[in-house]
Coordinates of C-alpha atoms in Angstrom, one line a residue:
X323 CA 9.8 -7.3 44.7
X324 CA 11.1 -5.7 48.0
X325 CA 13.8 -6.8 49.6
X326 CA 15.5 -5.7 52.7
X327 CA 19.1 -6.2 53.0
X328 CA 22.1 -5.5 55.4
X329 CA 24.9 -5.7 53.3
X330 CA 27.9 -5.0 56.2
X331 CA 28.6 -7.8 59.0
X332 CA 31.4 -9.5 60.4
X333 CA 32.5 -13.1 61.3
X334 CA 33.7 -14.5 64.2
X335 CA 37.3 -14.5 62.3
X336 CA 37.8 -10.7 62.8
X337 CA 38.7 -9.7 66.4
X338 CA 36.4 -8.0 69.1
X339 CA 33.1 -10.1 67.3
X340 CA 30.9 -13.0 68.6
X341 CA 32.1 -16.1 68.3
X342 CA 27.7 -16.7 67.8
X343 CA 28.5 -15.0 64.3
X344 CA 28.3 -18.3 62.5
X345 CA 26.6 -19.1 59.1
X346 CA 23.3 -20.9 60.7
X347 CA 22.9 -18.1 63.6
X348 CA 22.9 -15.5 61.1
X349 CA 20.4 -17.0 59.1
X350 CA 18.5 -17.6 61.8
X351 CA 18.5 -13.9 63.5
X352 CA 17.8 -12.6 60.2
X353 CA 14.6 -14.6 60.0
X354 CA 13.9 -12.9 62.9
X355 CA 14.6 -9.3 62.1
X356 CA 12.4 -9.9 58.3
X357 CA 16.0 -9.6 56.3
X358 CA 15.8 -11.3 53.3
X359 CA 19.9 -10.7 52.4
X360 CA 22.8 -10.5 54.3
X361 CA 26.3 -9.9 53.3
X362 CA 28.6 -12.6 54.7
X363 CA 31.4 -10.4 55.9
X364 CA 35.2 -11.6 55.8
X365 CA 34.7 -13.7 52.7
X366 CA 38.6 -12.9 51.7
X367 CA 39.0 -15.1 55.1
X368 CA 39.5 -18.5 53.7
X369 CA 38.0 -20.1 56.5
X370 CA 35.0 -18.3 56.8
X371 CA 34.7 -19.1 52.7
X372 CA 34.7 -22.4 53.3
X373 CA 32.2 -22.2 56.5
X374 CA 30.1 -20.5 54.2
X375 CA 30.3 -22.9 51.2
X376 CA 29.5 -25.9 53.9
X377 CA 26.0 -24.5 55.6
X378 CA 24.9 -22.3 52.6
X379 CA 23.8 -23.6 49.0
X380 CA 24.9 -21.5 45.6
X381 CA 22.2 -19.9 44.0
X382 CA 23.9 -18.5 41.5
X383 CA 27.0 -16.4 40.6
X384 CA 27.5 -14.4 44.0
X385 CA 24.2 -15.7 45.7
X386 CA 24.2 -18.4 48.1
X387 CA 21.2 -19.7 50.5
X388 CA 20.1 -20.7 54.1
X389 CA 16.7 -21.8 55.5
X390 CA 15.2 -18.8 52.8
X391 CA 18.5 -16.1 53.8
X392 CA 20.0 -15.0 51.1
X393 CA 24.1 -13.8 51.2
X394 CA 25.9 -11.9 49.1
X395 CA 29.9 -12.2 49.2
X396 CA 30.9 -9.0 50.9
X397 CA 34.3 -8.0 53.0
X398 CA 35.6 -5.3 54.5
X399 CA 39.5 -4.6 54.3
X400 CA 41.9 -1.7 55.9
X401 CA 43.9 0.4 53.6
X402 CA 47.5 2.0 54.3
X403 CA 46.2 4.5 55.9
X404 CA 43.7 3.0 58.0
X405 CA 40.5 3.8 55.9
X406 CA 38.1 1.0 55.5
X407 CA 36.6 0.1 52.5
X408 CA 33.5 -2.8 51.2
X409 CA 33.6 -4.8 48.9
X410 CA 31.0 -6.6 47.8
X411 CA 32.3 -9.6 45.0
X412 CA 30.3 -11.1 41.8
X413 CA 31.2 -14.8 42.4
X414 CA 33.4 -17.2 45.0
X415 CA 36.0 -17.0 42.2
X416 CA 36.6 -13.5 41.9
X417 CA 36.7 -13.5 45.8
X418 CA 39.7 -16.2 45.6
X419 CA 41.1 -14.4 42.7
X420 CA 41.4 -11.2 44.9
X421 CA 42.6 -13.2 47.6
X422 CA 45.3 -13.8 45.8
X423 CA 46.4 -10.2 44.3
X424 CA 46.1 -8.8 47.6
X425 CA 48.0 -11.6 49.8
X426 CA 51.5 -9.9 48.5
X427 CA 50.3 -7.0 50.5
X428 CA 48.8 -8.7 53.7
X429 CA 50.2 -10.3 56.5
X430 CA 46.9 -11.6 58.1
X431 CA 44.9 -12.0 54.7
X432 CA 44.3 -15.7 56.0
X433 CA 43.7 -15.5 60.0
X434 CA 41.9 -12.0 60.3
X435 CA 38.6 -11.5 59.0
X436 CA 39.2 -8.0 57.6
X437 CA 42.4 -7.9 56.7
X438 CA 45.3 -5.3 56.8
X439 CA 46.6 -4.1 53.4
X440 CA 50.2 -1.8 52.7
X441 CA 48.0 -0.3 49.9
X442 CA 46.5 2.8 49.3
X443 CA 42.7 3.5 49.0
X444 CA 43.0 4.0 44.7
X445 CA 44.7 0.7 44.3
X446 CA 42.2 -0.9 45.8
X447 CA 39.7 0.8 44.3
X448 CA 41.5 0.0 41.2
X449 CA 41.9 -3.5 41.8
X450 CA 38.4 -3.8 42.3
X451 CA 36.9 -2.2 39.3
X452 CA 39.4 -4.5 37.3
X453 CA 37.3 -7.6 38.7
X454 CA 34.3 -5.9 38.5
X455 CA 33.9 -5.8 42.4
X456 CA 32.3 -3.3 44.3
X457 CA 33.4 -0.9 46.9
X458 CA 32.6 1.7 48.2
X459 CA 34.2 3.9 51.8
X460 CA 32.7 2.1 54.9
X461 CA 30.9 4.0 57.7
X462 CA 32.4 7.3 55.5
X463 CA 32.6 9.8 58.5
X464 CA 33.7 8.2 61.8
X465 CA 36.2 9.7 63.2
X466 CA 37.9 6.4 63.4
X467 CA 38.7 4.3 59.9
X468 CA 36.9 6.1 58.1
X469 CA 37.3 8.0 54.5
X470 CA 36.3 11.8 56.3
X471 CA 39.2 11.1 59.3
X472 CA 42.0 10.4 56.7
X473 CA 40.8 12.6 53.7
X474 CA 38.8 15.8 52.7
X475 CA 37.2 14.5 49.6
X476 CA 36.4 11.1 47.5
X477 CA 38.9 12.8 45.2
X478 CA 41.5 12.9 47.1
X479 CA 41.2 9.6 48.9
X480 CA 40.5 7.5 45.7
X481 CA 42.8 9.6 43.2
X482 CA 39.6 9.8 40.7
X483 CA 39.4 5.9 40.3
X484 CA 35.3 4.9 40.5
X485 CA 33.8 4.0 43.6
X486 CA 30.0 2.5 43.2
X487 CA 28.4 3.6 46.9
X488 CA 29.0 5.4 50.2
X489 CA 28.1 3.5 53.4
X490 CA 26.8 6.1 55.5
X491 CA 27.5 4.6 59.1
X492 CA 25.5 4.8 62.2
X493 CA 26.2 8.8 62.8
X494 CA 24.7 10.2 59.8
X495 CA 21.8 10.0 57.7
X496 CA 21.5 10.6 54.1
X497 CA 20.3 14.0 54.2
X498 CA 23.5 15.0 56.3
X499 CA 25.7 12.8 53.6
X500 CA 24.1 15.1 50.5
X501 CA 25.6 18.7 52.0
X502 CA 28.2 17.3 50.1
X503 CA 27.6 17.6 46.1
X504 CA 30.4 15.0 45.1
X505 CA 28.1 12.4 47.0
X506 CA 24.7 12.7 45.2
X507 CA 25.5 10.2 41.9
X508 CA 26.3 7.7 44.9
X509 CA 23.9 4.9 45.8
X510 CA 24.3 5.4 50.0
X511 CA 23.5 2.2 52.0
X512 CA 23.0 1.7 55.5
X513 CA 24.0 -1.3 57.3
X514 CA 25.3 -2.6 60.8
X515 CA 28.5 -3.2 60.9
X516 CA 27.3 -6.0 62.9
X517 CA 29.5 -7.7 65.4
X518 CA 26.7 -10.2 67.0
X519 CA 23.8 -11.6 65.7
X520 CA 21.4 -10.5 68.2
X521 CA 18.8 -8.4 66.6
X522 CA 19.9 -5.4 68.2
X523 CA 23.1 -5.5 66.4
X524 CA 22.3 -7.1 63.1
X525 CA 19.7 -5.1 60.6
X526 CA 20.1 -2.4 63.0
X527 CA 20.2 -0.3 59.9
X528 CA 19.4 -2.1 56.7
X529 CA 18.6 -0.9 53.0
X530 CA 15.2 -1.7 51.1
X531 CA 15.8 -2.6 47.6
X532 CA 13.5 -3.1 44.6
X533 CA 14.5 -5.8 42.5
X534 CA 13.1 -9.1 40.3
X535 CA 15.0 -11.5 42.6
X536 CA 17.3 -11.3 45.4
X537 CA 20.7 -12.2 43.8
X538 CA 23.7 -9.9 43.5
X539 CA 23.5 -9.3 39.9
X540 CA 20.0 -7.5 41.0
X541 CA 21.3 -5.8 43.5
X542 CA 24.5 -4.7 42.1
X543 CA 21.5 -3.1 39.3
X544 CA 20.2 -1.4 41.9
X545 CA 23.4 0.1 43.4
X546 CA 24.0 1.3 40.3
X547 CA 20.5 2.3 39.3
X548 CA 20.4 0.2 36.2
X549 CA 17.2 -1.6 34.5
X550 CA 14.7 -0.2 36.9
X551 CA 15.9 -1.8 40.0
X552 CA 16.5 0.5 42.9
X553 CA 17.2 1.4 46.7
X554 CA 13.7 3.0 47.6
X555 CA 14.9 3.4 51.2
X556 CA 17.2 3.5 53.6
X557 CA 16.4 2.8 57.8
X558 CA 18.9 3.2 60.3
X559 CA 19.5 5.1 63.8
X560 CA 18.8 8.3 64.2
X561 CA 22.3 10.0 63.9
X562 CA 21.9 11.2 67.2
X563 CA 21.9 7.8 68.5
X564 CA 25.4 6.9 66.9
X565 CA 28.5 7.2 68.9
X566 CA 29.9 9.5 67.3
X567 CA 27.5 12.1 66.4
X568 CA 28.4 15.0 68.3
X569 CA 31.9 16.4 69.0
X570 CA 32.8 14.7 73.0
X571 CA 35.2 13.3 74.9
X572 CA 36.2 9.6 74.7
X573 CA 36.7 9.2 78.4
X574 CA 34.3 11.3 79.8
X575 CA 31.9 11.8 76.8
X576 CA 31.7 15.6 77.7
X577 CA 30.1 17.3 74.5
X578 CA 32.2 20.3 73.3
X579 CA 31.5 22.6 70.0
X580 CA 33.6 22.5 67.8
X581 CA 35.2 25.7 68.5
X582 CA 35.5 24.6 72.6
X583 CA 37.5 21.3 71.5
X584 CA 40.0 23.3 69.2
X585 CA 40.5 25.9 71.8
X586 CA 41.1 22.4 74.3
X587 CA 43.7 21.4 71.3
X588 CA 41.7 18.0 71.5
X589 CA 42.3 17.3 75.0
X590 CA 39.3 17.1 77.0
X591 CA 39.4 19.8 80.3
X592 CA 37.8 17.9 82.6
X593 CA 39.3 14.4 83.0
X594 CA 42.4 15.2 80.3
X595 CA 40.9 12.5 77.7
X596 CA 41.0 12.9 73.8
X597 CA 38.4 14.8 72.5
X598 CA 36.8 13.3 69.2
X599 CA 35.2 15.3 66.7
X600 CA 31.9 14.6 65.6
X601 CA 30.2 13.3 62.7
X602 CA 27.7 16.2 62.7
X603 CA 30.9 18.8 62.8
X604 CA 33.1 16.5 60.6
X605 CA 30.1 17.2 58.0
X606 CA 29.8 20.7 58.6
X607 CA 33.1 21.4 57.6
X608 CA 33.0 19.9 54.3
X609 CA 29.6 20.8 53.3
X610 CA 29.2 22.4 49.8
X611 CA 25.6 22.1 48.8
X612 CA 21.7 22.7 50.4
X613 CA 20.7 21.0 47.1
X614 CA 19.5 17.2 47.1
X615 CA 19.3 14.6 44.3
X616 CA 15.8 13.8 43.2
X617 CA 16.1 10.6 43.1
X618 CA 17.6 9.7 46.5
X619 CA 15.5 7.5 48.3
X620 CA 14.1 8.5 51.8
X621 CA 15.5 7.9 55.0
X622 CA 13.9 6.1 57.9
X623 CA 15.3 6.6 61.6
X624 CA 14.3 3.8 63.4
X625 CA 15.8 2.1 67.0
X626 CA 16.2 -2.0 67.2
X627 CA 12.8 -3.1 68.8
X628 CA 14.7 -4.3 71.6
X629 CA 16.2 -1.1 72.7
X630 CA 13.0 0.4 72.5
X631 CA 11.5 -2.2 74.7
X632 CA 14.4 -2.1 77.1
X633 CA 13.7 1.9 77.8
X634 CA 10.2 1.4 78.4
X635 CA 10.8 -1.7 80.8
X636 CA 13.7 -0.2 82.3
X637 CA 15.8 -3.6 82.0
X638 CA 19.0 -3.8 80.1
X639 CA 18.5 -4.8 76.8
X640 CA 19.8 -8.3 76.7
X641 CA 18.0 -9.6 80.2
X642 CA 15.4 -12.3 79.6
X643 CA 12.8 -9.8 80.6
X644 CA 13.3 -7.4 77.4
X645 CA 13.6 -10.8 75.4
X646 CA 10.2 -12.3 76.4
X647 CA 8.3 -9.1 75.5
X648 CA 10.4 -9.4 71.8
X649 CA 9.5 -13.1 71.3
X650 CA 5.9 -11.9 71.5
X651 CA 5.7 -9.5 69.5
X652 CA 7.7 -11.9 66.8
X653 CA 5.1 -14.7 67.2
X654 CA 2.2 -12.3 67.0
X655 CA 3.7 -10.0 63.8
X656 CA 6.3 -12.6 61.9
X657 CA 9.4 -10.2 62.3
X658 CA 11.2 -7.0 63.7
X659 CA 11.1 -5.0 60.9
X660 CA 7.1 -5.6 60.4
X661 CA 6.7 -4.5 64.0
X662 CA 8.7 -1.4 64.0
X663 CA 7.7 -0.3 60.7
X664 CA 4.6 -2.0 59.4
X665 CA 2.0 -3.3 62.1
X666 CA -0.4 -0.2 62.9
X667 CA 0.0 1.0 66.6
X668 CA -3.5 -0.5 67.9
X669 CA -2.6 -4.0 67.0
X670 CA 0.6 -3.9 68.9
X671 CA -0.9 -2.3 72.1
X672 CA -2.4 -6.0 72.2
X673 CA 0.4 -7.2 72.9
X674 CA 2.0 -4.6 75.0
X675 CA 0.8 -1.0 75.3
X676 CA 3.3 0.8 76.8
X677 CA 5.7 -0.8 73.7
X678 CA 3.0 0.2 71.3
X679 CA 3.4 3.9 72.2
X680 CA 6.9 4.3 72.2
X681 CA 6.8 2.6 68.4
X682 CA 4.5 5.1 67.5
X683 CA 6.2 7.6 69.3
X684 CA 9.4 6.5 67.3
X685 CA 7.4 6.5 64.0
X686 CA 6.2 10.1 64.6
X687 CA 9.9 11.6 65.6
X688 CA 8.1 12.6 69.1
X689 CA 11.1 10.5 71.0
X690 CA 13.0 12.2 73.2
X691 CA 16.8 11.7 71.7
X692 CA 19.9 12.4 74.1
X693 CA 22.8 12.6 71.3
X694 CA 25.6 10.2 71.6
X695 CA 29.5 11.3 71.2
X696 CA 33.0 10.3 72.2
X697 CA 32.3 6.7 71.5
X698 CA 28.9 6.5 73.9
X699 CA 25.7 5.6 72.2
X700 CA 22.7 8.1 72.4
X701 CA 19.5 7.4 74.3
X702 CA 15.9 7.5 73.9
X703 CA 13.4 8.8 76.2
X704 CA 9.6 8.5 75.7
X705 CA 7.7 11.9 77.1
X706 CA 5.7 11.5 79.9
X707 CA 2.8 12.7 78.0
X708 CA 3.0 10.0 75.5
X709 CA 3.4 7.4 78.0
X710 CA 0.3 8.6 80.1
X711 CA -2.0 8.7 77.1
X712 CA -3.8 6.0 75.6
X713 CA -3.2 4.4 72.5
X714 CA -6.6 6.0 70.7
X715 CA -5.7 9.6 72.1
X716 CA -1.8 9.6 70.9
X717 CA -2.7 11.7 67.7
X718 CA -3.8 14.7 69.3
X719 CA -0.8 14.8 72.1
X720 CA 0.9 17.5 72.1
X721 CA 4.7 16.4 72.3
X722 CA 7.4 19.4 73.2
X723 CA 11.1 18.1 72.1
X724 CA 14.3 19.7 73.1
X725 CA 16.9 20.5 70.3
X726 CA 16.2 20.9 66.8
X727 CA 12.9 19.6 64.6
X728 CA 13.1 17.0 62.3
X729 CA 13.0 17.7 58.7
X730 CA 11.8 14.4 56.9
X731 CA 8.7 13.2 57.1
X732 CA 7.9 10.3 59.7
X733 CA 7.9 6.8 59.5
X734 CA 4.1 6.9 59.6
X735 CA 3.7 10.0 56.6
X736 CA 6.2 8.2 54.6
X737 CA 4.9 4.4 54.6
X738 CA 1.2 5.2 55.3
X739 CA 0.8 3.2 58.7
X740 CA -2.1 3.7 60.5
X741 CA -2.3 4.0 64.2

């Protein structure tokens, strides 16, 4: 069976999240979006265990269940050196059982939701693999708390010890992850880093796994590419879209090269702000390889349905506008995933055209994308001569993008849709 998954949230115990990311809102928003797991996030937080354990049934071992949502116990904790790491736990008592070993090295391991630790990314790593937990470098390449800020290779940030996945963030794609050989025996996933449970924010990137059931003993096969099981896809943003894709200026977003914001030293000429280097550069810099692995599933770039319908409305994404359009296209199609990926074009348009073209337009790569940097998202634009056309002529227009081509195969090649 397929499954579709976002494995990397957070509770409304850490700081700067919703206080609307509560067990029964996530389970209901990921009805919504067509997840059929969710990690729970900030599971070491003992409160949020126990909010857990009171709306959600036990499956089994590492599994529990709301209204048909499955969740996996996952975290996400802060090494000495400001690196974030996943973890993603086998049973409630191995999560208390780490609780535990870590709480000589936390001072907030039972009030924040991902919690501070005085040790170094190996000894968590260790740690981990002694309770059979897995973990793997969270959003690897931001330049904020991330493995690629703090270190230039998995070697030298986990001293050798085994790591069981790279989570490849919101500014790269898997393609840019593999110009790095050390990377290609890694499972990559792609989640959200969710901090609300709107559907904009959660399963804004998501992985696709196939598996017998949807437990975490099936998906910790998959990870690790045992018995069959598998991740036969991975959907997420554009790169261009993440914040921190291109080398800019966190007060201005100015984009620089690489070479202007050394030359700057880092401080940005125009309004004197920090420069932060990209994703895209960060990558550059360490690539090794043009090889890929074989067996390294395909990535999708997609854009939450809402965003998409915001640009063609021209309302902000959250107004009740943008949300009555979604609700109908939810009633009509099940979920947001099925819409986005699944529904062909011409059965959309019935419920809104001008929607309907910018999802094939999405599904084709014929999007206009400005790249985001600096800490500002990037934006999508949908030519004019996609917008004028109608929805039976869209195959033959002829679609002029700025910037580089892509290099995958679209949404529509890759899953077959018809328009």
């Amino acid at each position: 069976m397929l499954v579709d998954a976002d494995l990397h949230i957070h509770s409304r115990y850490s700081k700067a999240v919703s206080k609307a990311m509560t067990v029964p809102n996530l389970a209901e928003n990921a009805r919504f979006k067509g997840l059929s797991i969710v990690g729970t996030g900030d599971i070491l937080n003992p409160m949020w265990e126990r909010e857990l354990l009171r709306y959600a049934r036990k499956v089994d071992e590492g599994t529990y269940e709301r209204n048909g949502i499955r969740f996996l116990l996952t975290t996400e904790v802060e090494d000495n050196r400001r690196v974030h790491h996943v973890l993603i736990f086998p049973s409630i008592e191995t999560v208390r059982e780490m609780r535990e070993r870590l709480r000589p090295y936390s001072s907030d391991i039972d009030t924040e939701g991902r919690p501070h630790l005085s040790l170094s990314a190996s000894e968590i790593a260790d740690l981990s693999n002694e309770l059979d937990v897995l973990i793997g470098p969270a959003h690897a390449f931001t330049p904020w708390t991330s493995l690629y800020k703090e270190y230039d290779s998995l070697k030298e940030a986990y001293d050798g010890t085994r790591i069981h996945f790279l989570e490849l963030g919101l500014s790269a794609d898997s393609e840019m992850a593999d110009m790095i050989k050390a990377h290609h025996g890694l499972a990559y996933l792609s989640n959200s880093d969710a901090h609300s449970p709107m559907p904009h924010r959660l399963g804004r990137e998501f992985n696709r796994f196939d598996v017998k059931e949807a437990t975490f003993e099936e998906i910790r096969k998959a990870i690790l590419k045992r018995g069959g099981r598998r991740i036969v896809l991975n959907a997420g943003f554009d790169p261009r879209l993440g914040k921190y894709h291109l080398t800019a200026c966190s007060r201005c977003y100015t984009h620089y090269s690489l070479g202007e914001a050394k030359a700057f030293k880092w401080k940005c000429p125009k309004c004197g702000g920090r420069i932060k280097k990209g994703v895209r550069d960060r990558i550059l810099e360490l690539a090794d390889t043009n090889e890929r692995p074989e067996d390294r599933p395909p990535y999708l770039k997609m854009a939450p349905l809402a965003e998409i319908i915001a640009m063609v409305i021209g309302k902000g994404v959250e107004t009740k506008a943008v949300r009555v359009i979604w609700e109908r296209f939810l009633r009509d199609f099940g979920s947001e995933i099925r819409v986005l990926v699944d529904v062909p074009v011409k059965e959309l348009a019935r419920v809104h055209e001008d929607v309907a073209k910018a999802i094939w337009a999405y599904r084709n790569e014929k999007l206009i994308v400005i790249p985001g940097g600096g800490g500002k998202y990037g934006e999508i634009r949908l030519p004019e001569e996609i917008r004028r056309a109608k929805i039976e002529e869209l195959d033959s227009v002829d679609v002029e993008l700025p910037g580089e081509k892509p290099k995958q195969r679209s949404i529509t090649e890759f899953l077959g849709v018809k328009h």
